[in-house]
Amino acid sequence: MTFALVAVLLIALGAGFYARRRVVGIRAGGTRVNSLPNYHAIYVALWVLLPALLFLGIWASVQPGLVEQSVLASPAGQALPDFAMARDNIISEARQIALGQRSVGFIPESAGIAPVYAEANSRLSWIGGGIALLVALLGGFFALRRIGADFRARSGVERWLMGLLVGASLIAILTTLGIVMSLLFESLRFFQMVSPTEFLFGTTWSPQTALRADQAGSSGAFGSIPLFWGTAFIGAIIAMIVAIPLGLMSAIFLTQYAPQRLRAWLKPMLEILAGVPTVVYGYFAALTVAPLVRDLGIGIGISSASSESALAAGLVMGIMIIPFVSSMADDSIAAVPQAMRDGSLALGATRSETIKKVVLPAALPGVVGGVLLAVSRAIGETMIVVMAAGLAANMTANPFESVTTVTTQIVQLLTGDQEFDSAKTLAAFALGLALFVITLILNLIALRVVRKYREAYE
Amino acid sequence: MQRRVARRYAAERRFKLFGLAAVGISVAFLAFLLITMAWKGAGGFTRGEAQLTIDFPRSDLMVDPAALSRSDASNVLQSAGLEGVVDQAAVAQFGAAGADLFGPASVRELADQLVDDPSLLSKRAQLWLPLSSRGDVAVKGDGDPALEAMLTRAETRRSFNAAFLTSSDATDASVVGVWGALKGSLLTILVTMALAFPIGVLSALYLEEFAPRNRWTDMIEVSINNLAAVPSIIFGLLGLAVFLNFMHLPRSAPLVGGLTLALMTMPVIVIAGRNAIKAVPPSIRDAALGVGASKMQVVFHHVLPLALPGILTGTIIGMARALGETAPLLMIGMRAFIATPPGGITAPSSVLPVQIFLWSDEVDRNFVEKTSAAIIVLLVFMLLMNGLAIYLRNRFERRW
């Protein structure tokens, strides 16, 4: 593969230089050429490079699957156990040995499969590399045949560039599609094992019992309501109680009251608050804020106060969201026409009355949109809740008790010893799908609200 | 009437004060966070050392003096039983529990000192050696009382722990360092940058300059705006399903981390890029078109260079965010214990935020200050990147 890549690059370079020399030669002969020699060179090089690279990229992503099939079809592969999980384990170990990522496997069979795997891998690499070289050469011949005095190489190059531009912007759609497909695919497998109604409306969450197939109650309990309650409790209630008043008042102060110099200092400081990595907030919440909150809880007589309280995680998350709310509010306040403000002030209202009675109502859709985006960010936030919220799925409204969230559970489910067909790991994808859908809806509503509001004044 | 005016003015002052308080609380929280981290983390950059008397001729160390001039002398020494020598000397000086005071860091340090000065081997020497993790906590004043009492009998000091910046993860808190994770972070960011920047810039150019208004481009726009707001852990799930389970790329590698983060950062760059491109005045385009440039030449020769500073600012901010991202990397297996710095983008590696997360789970108290020290390193990087972005913005910002 690497060899093919280097060869393709060299061919492109060589063909480009050749094309350039030829066009320079034509030009020196006194003929007027349509495009500059460099455009001819780039045209040829692109024809060599892009189709071959595209092929190599596709080949690289399908090759492991092909290798696996050819290993399974070989005599050694047919002797492997039929049971899918055991077979996959052996093959994945054989792959690691074959690719030199480890020297010996834990399963004895893998040592026998490794040479078969290595052989199939190198054979398919050669085939892929060979086809890529062929594609490169064909592209080169095709392009070289066309260059000449009359050929419009520049438009050719520009067509390629246009293709690149379109391709780049399609990546966003592909990513979205990839997210939806991978979440949907794995979730469907999950819903074959656990009924969707249980997942969506069940009130017990204890995936741990599904660890072993022969255990009593091995199906586990996958009722996700407590997780969504915990997520909403921390992200949409506690965090917002902190973030909305502080963020909104900060925005009002910074836009309406603060002198220019002070604003120039304070605004970047709020932005730093948004730039601090979430793992730092999580550590801070777990190490410093959580004990304080627990002591406070015990101090006011709540004996069940936990050191992994919803309050600690929510508080810190709220602080993290402040700059987000404040900059959204800032934008929508700034968008309120000055004439409305002047009108209110001219009637004798004080500045705070103008803000409360005129500016805020006018800016309200923007603020609401900003708050919705903030909620969406808060419920998708992972590290703070992983480090500071608990693991027990509780449906409690007591902020001093521990609750768990969707993101915490995804991390828990996917970072242990994982086996890929168990309901336990697949549940993480179902949770991910639910999270994705919820944040998607929140974002779409928020964007619509914000856009509609902006149009009203423009 | 007068009373009502006075009341309204009081309300005005109160409102303004609330605003000031809101900003004050946020800034105070930031200060509290930074000061707590600096306070707790400062200790991570220093290590406690104690003076230990070692009588080399009477110890049972078997080292060929000729080996000391070889390049691997330090390793030879460490495997020649230096640990026993240190334990012996510590027991002789502090009593039976003294062996707890010195750990792997002191063996490493002693080996280095012997390589520097082989003549030590023939005499009874008083040497400064770093303490073990437990000893370190004790010398900093809140450890095991027995060890603290023991340390009052020796000369102790604090010195700068250069090894923290040059070594990698370990099981013993006294010898851990951030270099492996830092290198992993840099490699991951390089991959992210190499993918996200060109793709982001190209699609911003397409959407802003060429795209017709139709259903397709609407779909592209909606997906970019939506991707920018998708929770980061979802990108981790995507990476796990596509790059690891489908494409079988190596686990825990910067390559996969970079790919995942690139998909996450790309929309941020596109949005910043579009704003920067939109800010280039139409007169520039008209002028170039007027002298006969093609649309593509206008974009690549004139619009892009003028928009580049703005795009770069957005890119740096996106990169800073990717540098601090943890959750998606946990999903693709970057939470393994990795004690050597990665050799390339396909080698298993850790990254700084994940390293912080892993250390924060350790029970050893010495890990608390190491975690905070690693946080300081990460924050310094973030602030540098954000500072660079602000500098670029101020330096190149142009009003048309």
Short mmCIF file of N, CA and C in Angstrom, two decimals, chain B residues 104-159:
data_model
loop_
_atom_site.label_atom_id
_atom_site.label_comp_id
_atom_site.label_asym_id
_atom_site.label_seq_id
_atom_site.Cartn_x
_atom_site.Cartn_y
_atom_site.Cartn_z
N PRO B 104 11.39 3.81 42.91
CA PRO B 104 12.04 3.68 41.60
C PRO B 104 12.71 4.97 41.12
N ALA B 105 12.15 6.13 41.52
CA ALA B 105 12.75 7.38 41.07
C ALA B 105 14.17 7.52 41.61
N SER B 106 14.38 7.07 42.86
CA SER B 106 15.71 7.23 43.45
C SER B 106 16.71 6.29 42.78
N VAL B 107 16.22 5.10 42.35
CA VAL B 107 17.13 4.18 41.66
C VAL B 107 17.60 4.79 40.35
N ARG B 108 16.64 5.37 39.63
CA ARG B 108 16.97 6.02 38.37
C ARG B 108 17.99 7.15 38.57
N GLU B 109 17.70 7.95 39.58
CA GLU B 109 18.55 9.11 39.85
C GLU B 109 19.95 8.66 40.26
N LEU B 110 20.00 7.64 41.13
CA LEU B 110 21.30 7.15 41.61
C LEU B 110 22.12 6.62 40.43
N ALA B 111 21.46 5.90 39.51
CA ALA B 111 22.17 5.38 38.34
C ALA B 111 22.77 6.54 37.54
N ASP B 112 21.99 7.59 37.38
CA ASP B 112 22.50 8.74 36.61
C ASP B 112 23.70 9.37 37.31
N GLN B 113 23.58 9.48 38.64
CA GLN B 113 24.70 10.10 39.37
C GLN B 113 25.96 9.26 39.26
N LEU B 114 25.78 7.93 39.29
CA LEU B 114 26.96 7.05 39.19
C LEU B 114 27.59 7.15 37.81
N VAL B 115 26.77 7.30 36.79
CA VAL B 115 27.33 7.43 35.45
C VAL B 115 28.12 8.73 35.34
N ASP B 116 27.57 9.77 35.96
CA ASP B 116 28.28 11.06 35.92
C ASP B 116 29.60 11.00 36.67
N ASP B 117 29.61 10.28 37.76
CA ASP B 117 30.80 10.29 38.61
C ASP B 117 31.08 8.87 39.11
N PRO B 118 31.76 8.04 38.28
CA PRO B 118 31.98 6.64 38.65
C PRO B 118 32.83 6.49 39.91
N SER B 119 33.58 7.55 40.29
CA SER B 119 34.44 7.43 41.46
C SER B 119 33.64 7.22 42.74
N LEU B 120 32.34 7.55 42.69
CA LEU B 120 31.48 7.34 43.87
C LEU B 120 31.51 5.88 44.31
N LEU B 121 31.68 4.98 43.34
CA LEU B 121 31.59 3.55 43.61
C LEU B 121 32.62 3.07 44.62
N SER B 122 33.68 3.85 44.78
CA SER B 122 34.75 3.38 45.65
C SER B 122 34.72 4.06 47.02
N LYS B 123 33.67 4.84 47.28
CA LYS B 123 33.68 5.49 48.60
C LYS B 123 32.31 5.48 49.25
N ARG B 124 32.32 5.99 50.46
CA ARG B 124 31.09 6.14 51.21
C ARG B 124 30.59 7.55 50.94
N ALA B 125 29.42 7.66 50.31
CA ALA B 125 29.01 8.98 49.84
C ALA B 125 27.66 9.38 50.41
N GLN B 126 27.51 10.69 50.58
CA GLN B 126 26.21 11.25 50.98
C GLN B 126 25.56 11.81 49.73
N LEU B 127 24.41 11.25 49.35
CA LEU B 127 23.79 11.66 48.08
C LEU B 127 22.37 12.16 48.31
N TRP B 128 21.97 13.12 47.45
CA TRP B 128 20.56 13.57 47.45
C TRP B 128 19.77 12.66 46.53
N LEU B 129 18.76 11.99 47.07
CA LEU B 129 17.97 11.11 46.23
C LEU B 129 16.49 11.46 46.35
N PRO B 130 15.74 11.38 45.23
CA PRO B 130 14.29 11.66 45.30
C PRO B 130 13.58 10.59 46.11
N LEU B 131 12.51 11.02 46.80
CA LEU B 131 11.78 10.10 47.66
C LEU B 131 10.75 9.31 46.87
N SER B 132 10.27 8.25 47.48
CA SER B 132 9.19 7.49 46.86
C SER B 132 7.91 8.31 46.94
N SER B 133 6.86 7.78 46.31
CA SER B 133 5.59 8.50 46.30
C SER B 133 5.10 8.79 47.72
N ARG B 134 5.15 7.79 48.59
CA ARG B 134 4.68 7.99 49.96
C ARG B 134 5.59 8.95 50.71
N GLY B 135 6.90 8.80 50.47
CA GLY B 135 7.85 9.69 51.13
C GLY B 135 7.64 11.13 50.68
N ASP B 136 7.32 11.28 49.41
CA ASP B 136 7.11 12.61 48.84
C ASP B 136 5.93 13.30 49.52
N VAL B 137 4.83 12.54 49.69
CA VAL B 137 3.67 13.11 50.37
C VAL B 137 4.05 13.49 51.80
N ALA B 138 4.87 12.63 52.44
CA ALA B 138 5.26 12.88 53.82
C ALA B 138 6.10 14.14 53.94
N VAL B 139 7.04 14.32 53.01
CA VAL B 139 7.93 15.47 53.13
C VAL B 139 7.15 16.76 52.83
N LYS B 140 6.06 16.65 52.07
CA LYS B 140 5.26 17.83 51.81
C LYS B 140 4.25 18.07 52.93
N GLY B 141 4.28 17.22 53.95
CA GLY B 141 3.60 17.58 55.19
C GLY B 141 2.26 16.96 55.46
N ASP B 142 1.71 16.07 54.61
CA ASP B 142 0.46 15.47 55.05
C ASP B 142 0.41 13.98 54.79
N GLY B 143 1.52 13.32 55.06
CA GLY B 143 1.56 11.89 54.81
C GLY B 143 1.46 11.09 56.09
N ASP B 144 1.96 9.90 55.99
CA ASP B 144 2.03 8.96 57.08
C ASP B 144 2.87 9.55 58.23
N PRO B 145 2.33 9.65 59.46
CA PRO B 145 3.10 10.26 60.55
C PRO B 145 4.42 9.54 60.80
N ALA B 146 4.43 8.23 60.65
CA ALA B 146 5.67 7.48 60.91
C ALA B 146 6.77 7.90 59.95
N LEU B 147 6.37 8.03 58.67
CA LEU B 147 7.36 8.45 57.67
C LEU B 147 7.80 9.88 57.92
N GLU B 148 6.86 10.72 58.32
CA GLU B 148 7.22 12.11 58.59
C GLU B 148 8.24 12.18 59.71
N ALA B 149 7.99 11.39 60.74
CA ALA B 149 8.92 11.38 61.88
C ALA B 149 10.29 10.92 61.41
N MET B 150 10.29 9.93 60.53
CA MET B 150 11.55 9.41 60.03
C MET B 150 12.32 10.46 59.26
N LEU B 151 11.56 11.26 58.49
CA LEU B 151 12.22 12.25 57.64
C LEU B 151 12.80 13.40 58.44
N THR B 152 12.30 13.61 59.66
CA THR B 152 12.89 14.70 60.45
C THR B 152 14.32 14.36 60.81
N ARG B 153 14.68 13.09 60.73
CA ARG B 153 16.06 12.70 61.06
C ARG B 153 17.01 12.88 59.88
N ALA B 154 16.47 13.21 58.73
CA ALA B 154 17.37 13.36 57.57
C ALA B 154 17.30 14.78 57.04
N GLU B 155 18.29 15.11 56.24
CA GLU B 155 18.25 16.38 55.52
C GLU B 155 17.27 16.22 54.36
N THR B 156 16.28 17.12 54.24
CA THR B 156 15.39 17.03 53.08
C THR B 156 15.35 18.37 52.35
N ARG B 157 14.98 18.31 51.11
CA ARG B 157 14.81 19.54 50.33
C ARG B 157 13.81 19.28 49.21
N ARG B 158 13.36 20.35 48.57
CA ARG B 158 12.48 20.23 47.41
C ARG B 158 13.26 20.70 46.20
N SER B 159 13.15 19.98 45.12
CA SER B 159 13.84 20.48 43.92
C SER B 159 12.93 20.31 42.71
#
